[in-house]
PDB file of C-alpha atoms in Angstrom:
ATOM      1  CA  MET A1475      99.558 129.374  80.193  1.00 65.00           C
ATOM      2  CA  PHE A1476      96.404 130.192  82.162  1.00 74.00           C
ATOM      3  CA  PHE A1477      96.733 127.166  84.449  1.00 87.00           C
ATOM      4  CA  ASN A1478      98.346 127.821  87.797  1.00 87.00           C
ATOM      5  CA  THR A1479     101.657 125.974  88.122  1.00 92.00           C
ATOM      6  CA  ASP A1480     102.512 126.816  91.738  1.00 93.00           C
ATOM      7  CA  PHE A1481      99.857 124.522  93.176  1.00 93.00           C
ATOM      8  CA  ASN A1482      97.419 122.155  91.492  1.00 94.00           C
ATOM      9  CA  VAL A1483      94.566 119.958  92.681  1.00 94.00           C
ATOM     10  CA  ILE A1484      94.349 116.755  90.670  1.00 97.00           C
ATOM     11  CA  TYR A1485      91.280 114.553  91.107  1.00 97.00           C
ATOM     12  CA  THR A1486      91.326 110.985  89.860  1.00 98.00           C
ATOM     13  CA  ARG A1487      88.038 109.138  90.085  1.00 96.00           C
ATOM     14  CA  VAL A1488      89.571 105.699  90.443  1.00 97.00           C
ATOM     15  CA  VAL A1489      86.189 103.993  90.802  1.00 95.00           C
ATOM     16  CA  GLN A1490      82.855 104.315  89.072  1.00 91.00           C
ATOM     17  CA  GLY A1491      80.021 103.346  91.381  1.00 86.00           C
ATOM     18  CA  CYS A1492      79.416 103.547  95.102  1.00 88.00           C
ATOM     19  CA  ASN A1493      78.060 101.558  98.036  1.00 82.00           C
ATOM     20  CA  LEU A1494      75.663 104.406  98.952  1.00 76.00           C
ATOM     21  CA  ASN A1495      73.092 106.434  97.071  1.00 77.00           C
ATOM     22  CA  CYS A1496      73.219 109.783  98.862  1.00 74.00           C
ATOM     23  CA  THR A1497      70.330 112.144  98.230  1.00 75.00           C
ATOM     24  CA  HIS A1498      72.563 115.073  97.340  1.00 77.00           C
ATOM     25  CA  CYS A1499      75.233 113.290  95.277  1.00 73.00           C
ATOM     26  CA  PHE A1500      75.848 114.384  91.693  1.00 72.00           C
ATOM     27  CA  THR A1501      76.894 110.830  90.741  1.00 74.00           C
ATOM     28  CA  ALA A1502      74.562 107.891  90.139  1.00 65.00           C
ATOM     29  CA  GLY A1503      75.744 106.322  93.405  1.00 69.00           C
ATOM     30  CA  ASN A1504      75.023 102.621  93.768  1.00 69.00           C
ATOM     31  CA  ARG A1505      73.099 102.676  90.471  1.00 75.00           C
ATOM     32  CA  ASP A1506      76.398 103.049  88.623  1.00 75.00           C
ATOM     33  CA  PRO A1507      78.035  99.713  87.780  1.00 84.00           C
ATOM     34  CA  ILE A1508      81.273  99.237  89.681  1.00 89.00           C
ATOM     35  CA  ALA A1509      84.323  99.717  87.473  1.00 91.00           C
ATOM     36  CA  VAL A1510      87.878 100.871  88.131  1.00 96.00           C
ATOM     37  CA  ALA A1511      89.739 103.417  86.060  1.00 97.00           C
ATOM     38  CA  SER A1512      92.139 102.002  83.498  1.00 97.00           C
ATOM     39  CA  LEU A1513      95.783 102.348  84.477  1.00 98.00           C
ATOM     40  CA  THR A1514      96.491 103.227  80.861  1.00 98.00           C
ATOM     41  CA  ASP A1515      94.094 106.169  81.161  1.00 98.00           C
ATOM     42  CA  THR A1516      95.469 107.334  84.503  1.00 98.00           C
ATOM     43  CA  GLU A1517      99.023 107.228  83.150  1.00 98.00           C
ATOM     44  CA  LYS A1518      98.039 109.326  80.120  1.00 98.00           C
ATOM     45  CA  TYR A1519      96.154 111.766  82.350  1.00 98.00           C
ATOM     46  CA  PHE A1520      99.045 112.243  84.767  1.00 98.00           C
ATOM     47  CA  SER A1521     101.624 112.463  82.001  1.00 98.00           C
ATOM     48  CA  ALA A1522      99.666 115.116  80.105  1.00 98.00           C
ATOM     49  CA  ILE A1523      99.457 117.295  83.216  1.00 98.00           C
ATOM     50  CA  ARG A1524     103.129 116.730  84.035  1.00 98.00           C
ATOM     51  CA  ASN A1525     104.278 117.539  80.508  1.00 97.00           C
ATOM     52  CA  ASN A1526     102.128 120.630  80.025  1.00 96.00           C
ATOM     53  CA  VAL A1527     101.637 122.113  83.508  1.00 96.00           C
ATOM     54  CA  ASN A1528     104.421 120.592  85.610  1.00 96.00           C
ATOM     55  CA  PRO A1529     103.127 121.773  88.992  1.00 96.00           C
ATOM     56  CA  LYS A1530     105.543 122.762  91.715  1.00 97.00           C
ATOM     57  CA  LYS A1531     103.139 121.456  94.357  1.00 97.00           C
ATOM     58  CA  ALA A1532     100.036 119.298  94.010  1.00 97.00           C
ATOM     59  CA  THR A1533      97.407 117.472  96.006  1.00 97.00           C
ATOM     60  CA  PHE A1534      96.187 114.277  94.359  1.00 98.00           C
ATOM     61  CA  TYR A1535      92.720 113.220  95.454  1.00 98.00           C
ATOM     62  CA  LEU A1536      91.735 109.593  94.875  1.00 98.00           C
ATOM     63  CA  HIS A1537      87.992 109.767  94.424  1.00 95.00           C
ATOM     64  CA  GLY A1538      84.951 107.821  93.300  1.00 91.00           C
ATOM     65  CA  GLY A1539      82.209 106.697  93.705  1.00 90.00           C
ATOM     66  CA  GLU A1540      83.707 105.050  96.739  1.00 95.00           C
ATOM     67  CA  THR A1541      87.489 104.939  96.424  1.00 96.00           C
ATOM     68  CA  PHE A1542      88.001 101.773  98.451  1.00 97.00           C
ATOM     69  CA  LEU A1543      85.715  99.699  96.253  1.00 96.00           C
ATOM     70  CA  ALA A1544      88.829  99.478  94.098  1.00 96.00           C
ATOM     71  CA  PRO A1545      91.311  96.748  95.053  1.00 97.00           C
ATOM     72  CA  VAL A1546      94.050  98.199  97.238  1.00 98.00           C
ATOM     73  CA  SER A1547      96.569  96.785  94.777  1.00 98.00           C
ATOM     74  CA  HIS A1548      95.012  98.983  92.072  1.00 98.00           C
ATOM     75  CA  LEU A1549      95.289 102.037  94.320  1.00 98.00           C
ATOM     76  CA  HIS A1550      98.963 101.225  94.894  1.00 98.00           C
ATOM     77  CA  SER A1551      99.464 101.129  91.121  1.00 98.00           C
ATOM     78  CA  VAL A1552      97.867 104.563  90.727  1.00 98.00           C
ATOM     79  CA  CYS A1553     100.119 105.900  93.492  1.00 98.00           C
ATOM     80  CA  ASP A1554     103.146 104.366  91.778  1.00 98.00           C
ATOM     81  CA  GLN A1555     102.269 106.322  88.643  1.00 98.00           C
ATOM     82  CA  ILE A1556     101.884 109.561  90.588  1.00 98.00           C
ATOM     83  CA  ASP A1557     105.204 109.112  92.385  1.00 98.00           C
ATOM     84  CA  SER A1558     107.020 108.238  89.169  1.00 98.00           C
ATOM     85  CA  ILE A1559     105.534 110.881  86.879  1.00 98.00           C
ATOM     86  CA  PHE A1560     105.527 113.714  89.417  1.00 98.00           C
ATOM     87  CA  ASP A1561     108.882 112.903  90.965  1.00 97.00           C
ATOM     88  CA  GLU A1562     109.907 116.586  90.932  1.00 97.00           C
ATOM     89  CA  THR A1563     106.598 117.833  92.375  1.00 98.00           C
ATOM     90  CA  THR A1564     106.043 118.347  96.091  1.00 98.00           C
ATOM     91  CA  ARG A1565     102.971 116.203  96.438  1.00 98.00           C
ATOM     92  CA  ILE A1566     100.524 114.491  98.728  1.00 98.00           C
ATOM     93  CA  ILE A1567      97.984 111.802  97.882  1.00 98.00           C
ATOM     94  CA  VAL A1568      94.652 111.890  99.740  1.00 98.00           C
ATOM     95  CA  PRO A1569      91.982 109.193  99.343  1.00 98.00           C
ATOM     96  CA  GLN A1570      88.362 110.289  99.835  1.00 97.00           C
ATOM     97  CA  THR A1571      85.929 107.840 101.439  1.00 97.00           C
ATOM     98  CA  ASN A1572      82.527 107.310 103.045  1.00 95.00           C
ATOM     99  CA  LEU A1573      83.798 104.539 105.403  1.00 97.00           C
ATOM    100  CA  MET A1574      80.987 102.154 104.440  1.00 94.00           C
ATOM    101  CA  TYR A1575      83.048  98.955 104.369  1.00 94.00           C
ATOM    102  CA  THR A1576      85.230  96.776 106.544  1.00 93.00           C
ATOM    103  CA  LEU A1577      88.240  98.891 107.437  1.00 96.00           C
ATOM    104  CA  SER A1578      91.005  96.350 107.010  1.00 97.00           C
ATOM    105  CA  ASP A1579      94.658  96.440 108.052  1.00 97.00           C
ATOM    106  CA  GLU A1580      95.493  96.526 104.337  1.00 98.00           C
ATOM    107  CA  ILE A1581      93.588  99.803 103.919  1.00 98.00           C
ATOM    108  CA  LEU A1582      95.112 101.311 107.062  1.00 98.00           C
ATOM    109  CA  ASP A1583      98.600 100.381 105.851  1.00 98.00           C
ATOM    110  CA  PHE A1584      97.871 101.921 102.433  1.00 98.00           C
ATOM    111  CA  VAL A1585      96.825 105.212 104.013  1.00 98.00           C
ATOM    112  CA  HIS A1586      99.912 105.270 106.224  1.00 98.00           C
ATOM    113  CA  THR A1587     102.471 104.290 103.599  1.00 98.00           C
ATOM    114  CA  ARG A1588     101.144 105.926 100.425  1.00 98.00           C
ATOM    115  CA  CYS A1589      99.098 108.854 101.709  1.00 98.00           C
ATOM    116  CA  ASP A1590     101.238 110.233 104.560  1.00 98.00           C
ATOM    117  CA  SER A1591      98.507 109.098 106.985  1.00 98.00           C
ATOM    118  CA  GLU A1592      96.014 111.549 105.440  1.00 98.00           C
ATOM    119  CA  ILE A1593      92.422 110.722 104.469  1.00 98.00           C
ATOM    120  CA  GLY A1594      89.286 112.661 103.594  1.00 98.00           C
ATOM    121  CA  VAL A1595      86.003 111.406 105.044  1.00 98.00           C
ATOM    122  CA  SER A1596      82.479 112.515 104.152  1.00 96.00           C
ATOM    123  CA  TRP A1597      79.599 112.611 106.627  1.00 96.00           C
ATOM    124  CA  ASP A1598      76.101 114.072 106.325  1.00 95.00           C
ATOM    125  CA  HIS A1599      72.925 114.285 108.361  1.00 95.00           C
ATOM    126  CA  LYS A1600      69.819 112.541 106.951  1.00 93.00           C
ATOM    127  CA  ILE A1601      70.942 112.514 103.312  1.00 90.00           C
ATOM    128  CA  ARG A1602      73.629 109.829 103.392  1.00 92.00           C
ATOM    129  CA  PHE A1603      72.774 106.816 105.556  1.00 92.00           C
ATOM    130  CA  THR A1604      69.578 104.793 105.171  1.00 91.00           C
ATOM    131  CA  THR A1605      69.864 102.573 108.254  1.00 94.00           C
ATOM    132  CA  PRO A1606      71.182 102.954 111.817  1.00 95.00           C
ATOM    133  CA  VAL A1607      73.603 100.106 111.079  1.00 96.00           C
ATOM    134  CA  GLN A1608      75.290 102.197 108.378  1.00 95.00           C
ATOM    135  CA  GLU A1609      75.719 105.153 110.701  1.00 95.00           C
ATOM    136  CA  GLN A1610      77.073 102.935 113.461  1.00 97.00           C
ATOM    137  CA  LEU A1611      79.611 101.504 111.013  1.00 97.00           C
ATOM    138  CA  PHE A1612      80.689 105.020 110.084  1.00 97.00           C
ATOM    139  CA  TRP A1613      81.382 106.088 113.666  1.00 97.00           C
ATOM    140  CA  ARG A1614      83.134 102.811 114.457  1.00 97.00           C
ATOM    141  CA  ASN A1615      85.410 103.144 111.435  1.00 98.00           C
ATOM    142  CA  LEU A1616      86.084 106.802 112.180  1.00 98.00           C
ATOM    143  CA  ARG A1617      87.234 105.890 115.679  1.00 98.00           C
ATOM    144  CA  THR A1618      89.495 103.194 114.205  1.00 98.00           C
ATOM    145  CA  LEU A1619      91.155 105.771 111.937  1.00 98.00           C
ATOM    146  CA  ILE A1620      91.733 108.140 114.848  1.00 98.00           C
ATOM    147  CA  ASP A1621      93.036 105.373 117.112  1.00 98.00           C
ATOM    148  CA  ASN A1622      95.484 104.399 114.353  1.00 98.00           C
ATOM    149  CA  LYS A1623      96.810 107.988 114.200  1.00 98.00           C
ATOM    150  CA  ILE A1624      95.436 108.748 110.749  1.00 98.00           C
ATOM    151  CA  ASN A1625      94.777 112.418 110.073  1.00 98.00           C
ATOM    152  CA  VAL A1626      91.111 112.682 109.146  1.00 98.00           C
ATOM    153  CA  ALA A1627      89.711 115.649 107.225  1.00 98.00           C
ATOM    154  CA  ILE A1628      85.924 115.673 107.615  1.00 98.00           C
ATOM    155  CA  ALA A1629      83.721 117.095 104.859  1.00 96.00           C
ATOM    156  CA  ILE A1630      80.085 117.913 105.657  1.00 96.00           C
ATOM    157  CA  THR A1631      77.623 119.202 103.072  1.00 94.00           C
ATOM    158  CA  THR A1632      75.852 122.457 103.905  1.00 94.00           C
ATOM    159  CA  GLN A1633      72.185 121.515 103.551  1.00 95.00           C
ATOM    160  CA  LYS A1634      68.952 122.282 105.385  1.00 95.00           C
ATOM    161  CA  HIS A1635      68.827 119.099 107.503  1.00 95.00           C
ATOM    162  CA  LEU A1636      72.216 119.941 109.004  1.00 96.00           C
ATOM    163  CA  LEU A1637      70.665 122.919 110.793  1.00 97.00           C
ATOM    164  CA  GLU A1638      68.459 120.560 112.808  1.00 97.00           C
ATOM    165  CA  LEU A1639      71.535 119.584 114.814  1.00 97.00           C
ATOM    166  CA  ASP A1640      73.189 121.531 117.594  1.00 98.00           C
ATOM    167  CA  PRO A1641      76.533 122.560 116.027  1.00 98.00           C
ATOM    168  CA  ILE A1642      78.497 122.215 119.254  1.00 98.00           C
ATOM    169  CA  GLU A1643      77.230 118.742 120.032  1.00 98.00           C
ATOM    170  CA  LEU A1644      77.902 117.734 116.439  1.00 97.00           C
ATOM    171  CA  VAL A1645      81.574 118.713 116.386  1.00 97.00           C
ATOM    172  CA  LYS A1646      82.162 117.089 119.754  1.00 97.00           C
ATOM    173  CA  ARG A1647      81.404 113.782 118.047  1.00 97.00           C
ATOM    174  CA  PHE A1648      84.360 114.435 115.746  1.00 98.00           C
ATOM    175  CA  ASP A1649      86.879 114.876 118.533  1.00 97.00           C
ATOM    176  CA  GLY A1650      90.259 113.586 117.356  1.00 98.00           C
ATOM    177  CA  VAL A1651      89.941 114.480 113.664  1.00 98.00           C
ATOM    178  CA  LYS A1652      92.339 116.887 111.974  1.00 98.00           C
ATOM    179  CA  SER A1653      89.884 119.285 110.321  1.00 98.00           C
ATOM    180  CA  ILE A1654      86.213 119.942 109.601  1.00 97.00           C
ATOM    181  CA  ASP A1655      85.054 121.610 106.390  1.00 95.00           C
ATOM    182  CA  PHE A1656      81.562 122.500 105.262  1.00 94.00           C
ATOM    183  CA  GLU A1657      81.178 121.932 101.538  1.00 89.00           C
ATOM    184  CA  LEU A1658      78.819 123.826  99.298  1.00 84.00           C
ATOM    185  CA  LEU A1659      75.833 121.804  98.163  1.00 85.00           C
ATOM    186  CA  THR A1660      75.980 120.749  94.514  1.00 80.00           C
ATOM    187  CA  VAL A1661      72.633 121.887  93.091  1.00 80.00           C
ATOM    188  CA  PHE A1662      71.763 119.976  89.925  1.00 78.00           C
ATOM    189  CA  ASP A1663      68.028 119.192  90.151  1.00 80.00           C
ATOM    190  CA  ALA A1664      64.804 120.130  91.972  1.00 82.00           C
ATOM    191  CA  LYS A1665      65.593 117.710  94.796  1.00 82.00           C
ATOM    192  CA  THR A1666      68.925 119.300  95.627  1.00 84.00           C
ATOM    193  CA  HIS A1667      67.549 122.801  95.086  1.00 86.00           C
ATOM    194  CA  ASN A1668      65.057 122.097  97.870  1.00 88.00           C
ATOM    195  CA  MET A1669      67.926 121.146 100.178  1.00 90.00           C
ATOM    196  CA  LYS A1670      69.588 124.561 100.041  1.00 93.00           C
ATOM    197  CA  VAL A1671      70.003 126.474 103.290  1.00 93.00           C
ATOM    198  CA  ARG A1672      68.800 130.015 103.781  1.00 93.00           C
ATOM    199  CA  ASN A1673      71.605 132.447 104.557  1.00 92.00           C
ATOM    200  CA  VAL A1674      70.307 133.859 107.846  1.00 95.00           C
ATOM    201  CA  PRO A1675      69.776 130.563 109.745  1.00 95.00           C
ATOM    202  CA  TRP A1676      72.973 129.127 108.260  1.00 95.00           C
ATOM    203  CA  ALA A1677      74.946 132.176 109.405  1.00 95.00           C
ATOM    204  CA  ALA A1678      73.519 131.882 112.926  1.00 97.00           C
ATOM    205  CA  TRP A1679      74.337 128.151 113.065  1.00 97.00           C
ATOM    206  CA  LEU A1680      77.876 128.683 111.784  1.00 96.00           C
ATOM    207  CA  LYS A1681      78.435 131.666 114.111  1.00 96.00           C
ATOM    208  CA  ARG A1682      77.884 129.450 117.148  1.00 97.00           C
ATOM    209  CA  LEU A1683      80.384 126.943 115.796  1.00 97.00           C
ATOM    210  CA  VAL A1684      83.031 129.538 114.950  1.00 96.00           C
ATOM    211  CA  GLU A1685      82.729 131.059 118.425  1.00 97.00           C
ATOM    212  CA  TYR A1686      83.164 127.623 119.973  1.00 97.00           C
ATOM    213  CA  TYR A1687      86.169 126.997 117.735  1.00 97.00           C
ATOM    214  CA  GLY A1688      87.800 130.248 118.789  1.00 94.00           C
ATOM    215  CA  GLN A1689      87.184 129.801 122.509  1.00 97.00           C
ATOM    216  CA  ASN A1690      88.069 126.146 123.018  1.00 97.00           C
ATOM    217  CA  ASP A1691      91.068 123.868 122.627  1.00 96.00           C
ATOM    218  CA  VAL A1692      89.945 121.376 119.987  1.00 97.00           C
ATOM    219  CA  SER A1693      91.743 118.689 117.971  1.00 96.00           C
ATOM    220  CA  TRP A1694      90.452 119.976 114.646  1.00 97.00           C
ATOM    221  CA  SER A1695      90.850 123.104 112.575  1.00 96.00           C
ATOM    222  CA  MET A1696      88.283 124.855 110.393  1.00 96.00           C
ATOM    223  CA  PRO A1697      90.350 125.591 107.255  1.00 91.00           C
ATOM    224  CA  GLN A1698      87.725 127.836 105.673  1.00 86.00           C
ATOM    225  CA  VAL A1699      87.514 129.991 108.780  1.00 90.00           C
ATOM    226  CA  ASP A1700      91.298 130.052 109.137  1.00 88.00           C
ATOM    227  CA  MET A1701      91.650 131.149 105.521  1.00 85.00           C
ATOM    228  CA  PHE A1702      89.110 133.923 106.007  1.00 83.00           C
ATOM    229  CA  THR A1703      90.838 135.284 109.103  1.00 84.00           C
ATOM    230  CA  LYS A1704      94.221 135.049 107.362  1.00 81.00           C
ATOM    231  CA  SER A1705      92.777 137.030 104.442  1.00 79.00           C
ATOM    232  CA  LEU A1706      91.726 139.749 106.867  1.00 80.00           C
ATOM    233  CA  SER A1707      95.045 139.836 108.683  1.00 80.00           C
ATOM    234  CA  GLU A1708      97.082 139.910 105.448  1.00 79.00           C
ATOM    235  CA  GLY A1709      94.774 142.279 103.598  1.00 78.00           C
ATOM    236  CA  GLN A1710      94.308 139.989 100.609  1.00 74.00           C
ATOM    237  CA  THR A1711      91.765 137.447  99.427  1.00 68.00           C
ATOM    238  CA  LEU A1712      93.045 133.886  99.594  1.00 65.00           C
ATOM    239  CA  ASP A1713      91.381 131.258  97.408  1.00 62.00           C
ATOM    240  CA  CYS A1714      90.364 127.838  98.623  1.00 57.00           C
ATOM    241  CA  LYS A1715      90.818 124.822  96.364  1.00 47.00           C
ATOM    242  CA  CYS A1716      87.171 125.026  95.285  1.00 50.00           C
ATOM    243  CA  ASN A1717      87.206 128.715  94.416  1.00 51.00           C
ATOM    244  CA  CYS A1718      89.556 128.462  91.477  1.00 58.00           C
ATOM    245  CA  CYS A1719      88.830 125.082  89.893  1.00 63.00           C
ATOM    246  CA  ALA A1720      89.203 126.647  86.486  1.00 65.00           C
ATOM    247  CA  HIS A1721      92.831 127.598  86.980  1.00 80.00           C
ATOM    248  CA  ARG A1722      94.448 124.818  88.945  1.00 89.00           C
ATOM    249  CA  THR A1723      92.139 121.805  89.155  1.00 92.00           C
ATOM    250  CA  PHE A1724      91.907 118.780  86.864  1.00 95.00           C
ATOM    251  CA  THR A1725      89.557 115.812  87.074  1.00 96.00           C
ATOM    252  CA  MET A1726      89.495 112.429  85.352  1.00 97.00           C
ATOM    253  CA  ASN A1727      86.440 110.159  85.354  1.00 96.00           C
ATOM    254  CA  PRO A1728      86.859 106.353  85.426  1.00 96.00           C
ATOM    255  CA  THR A1729      85.822 106.286  81.761  1.00 95.00           C
ATOM    256  CA  GLY A1730      88.818 108.420  80.735  1.00 97.00           C
ATOM    257  CA  THR A1731      86.830 111.615  80.201  1.00 97.00           C
ATOM    258  CA  VAL A1732      88.325 114.729  81.785  1.00 97.00           C
ATOM    259  CA  GLY A1733      87.523 118.260  82.855  1.00 95.00           C
ATOM    260  CA  LEU A1734      88.221 120.861  85.508  1.00 92.00           C
ATOM    261  CA  CYS A1735      85.629 121.002  88.341  1.00 86.00           C
ATOM    262  CA  PRO A1736      85.197 117.506  89.831  1.00 87.00           C
ATOM    263  CA  ASP A1737      81.429 117.907  90.191  1.00 83.00           C
ATOM    264  CA  ARG A1738      80.771 119.211  86.680  1.00 85.00           C
ATOM    265  CA  THR A1739      83.213 116.793  85.054  1.00 89.00           C
ATOM    266  CA  TYR A1740      81.095 113.821  86.134  1.00 87.00           C
ATOM    267  CA  TYR A1741      78.139 114.805  83.951  1.00 85.00           C
ATOM    268  CA  GLN A1742      79.661 117.377  81.588  1.00 89.00           C
ATOM    269  CA  PRO A1743      83.292 116.502  80.796  1.00 94.00           C
ATOM    270  CA  LEU A1744      85.295 118.726  78.486  1.00 95.00           C
ATOM    271  CA  SER A1745      87.496 116.175  76.788  1.00 97.00           C
ATOM    272  CA  ASN A1746      89.279 112.849  77.283  1.00 98.00           C
ATOM    273  CA  VAL A1747      92.735 111.560  78.100  1.00 98.00           C
ATOM    274  CA  GLU A1748      93.478 110.840  74.447  1.00 98.00           C
ATOM    275  CA  GLU A1749      93.060 114.482  73.466  1.00 97.00           C
ATOM    276  CA  MET A1750      94.984 115.649  76.533  1.00 97.00           C
ATOM    277  CA  THR A1751      97.851 113.415  75.402  1.00 97.00           C
ATOM    278  CA  ILE A1752      97.821 114.031  71.661  1.00 97.00           C
ATOM    279  CA  ASN A1753      96.595 117.624  71.467  1.00 97.00           C
ATOM    280  CA  TRP A1754      96.941 119.498  74.731  1.00 96.00           C
ATOM    281  CA  ASP A1755      96.239 122.803  72.984  1.00 95.00           C
ATOM    282  CA  ALA A1756      92.802 121.555  71.940  1.00 96.00           C
ATOM    283  CA  PHE A1757      92.032 120.477  75.505  1.00 95.00           C
ATOM    284  CA  ALA A1758      93.322 123.794  76.873  1.00 93.00           C
ATOM    285  CA  ALA A1759      91.176 125.738  74.384  1.00 93.00           C
ATOM    286  CA  LYS A1760      88.070 123.891  75.603  1.00 93.00           C
ATOM    287  CA  ALA A1761      89.081 124.593  79.192  1.00 91.00           C
ATOM    288  CA  LEU A1762      89.561 128.282  78.446  1.00 88.00           C
ATOM    289  CA  ASP A1763      86.176 128.443  76.706  1.00 87.00           C
ATOM    290  CA  GLU A1764      84.599 126.927  79.807  1.00 83.00           C
ATOM    291  CA  ILE A1765      86.354 129.423  82.074  1.00 78.00           C
ATOM    292  CA  VAL A1766      85.259 132.392  79.960  1.00 76.00           C
ATOM    293  CA  ARG A1767      81.698 131.098  79.668  1.00 75.00           C
ATOM    294  CA  ARG A1768      81.340 130.664  83.411  1.00 69.00           C
ATOM    295  CA  LYS A1769      82.720 134.138  84.086  1.00 65.00           C
ATOM    296  CA  ASP A1770      80.491 135.717  81.438  1.00 59.00           C
ATOM    297  CA  GLU A1771      77.436 134.063  82.929  1.00 58.00           C
ATOM    298  CA  LYS A1772      78.574 135.219  86.374  1.00 50.00           C
ATOM    299  CA  VAL A1773      77.236 132.019  87.901  1.00 49.00           C
ATOM    300  CA  THR A1774      78.730 128.963  89.474  1.00 49.00           C
ATOM    301  CA  ASP A1775      75.588 126.841  89.662  1.00 46.00           C
ATOM    302  CA  VAL A1776      77.482 123.719  90.646  1.00 45.00           C
ATOM    303  CA  CYS A1777      78.953 125.453  93.674  1.00 48.00           C
ATOM    304  CA  TYR A1778      76.071 127.712  94.621  1.00 41.00           C
TER     305      TYR A1778
END
């Protein structure tokens, strides 16, 4: 068994399609037809992982496209499957969202009752919103989440336009959220390659933010920074969830195709839920081949 069983990250893309078409996104965005994942496929996916990995702890990310384009009743059904199949696993379910919709009481109740009041929210400068109205909706919905005591984990893509902003003024706008993470840009074409940051200006920008974080009482944490400092204090390298996709992460697309890394699985899946169910060894062999190939190439082009 080369899959980690102590802690797993399990992505389920419950929706194909989105209400945005972000410049940097590896999906087809709003050009993808809207479709929800089959509950038959999600049940097979979860059962295969439970039967063959049986994680002690797991985080289940409900992903898209835009997660809340799915009916909330469908999301409840997916959560029912998770709770039933992984009844012996210490688990949390976290929906990921762009907040580009009417934030209803039904959605707020879902996050509170099924997701332990946890939600992941994406925001980006210049590469996400196309109108001021969209950005205004984002900030209004974010404030609603905070006012309703929902723990918001903010994810911001590290890309060249971000450096145009003053980092201190930026994070002040997120006062009240639980955490702020800076995600690596997924580079998959010339357009995204041109959005990469250069190391020196990025380091200077981030240094200002880390110093502010260390010197001020803020509502949010910076998990990546905390993990780095913990690694130094404990004398060991601690992996984030993105640094070991190959060993503990699984992803299912709405079409029933599956893989490891959530980014790569969208356009280059390894297998499907049928094979995971009927012949786990065949799926695992493909996963191992992918792991070995990536290590041999010594590149992680999706991440870097």
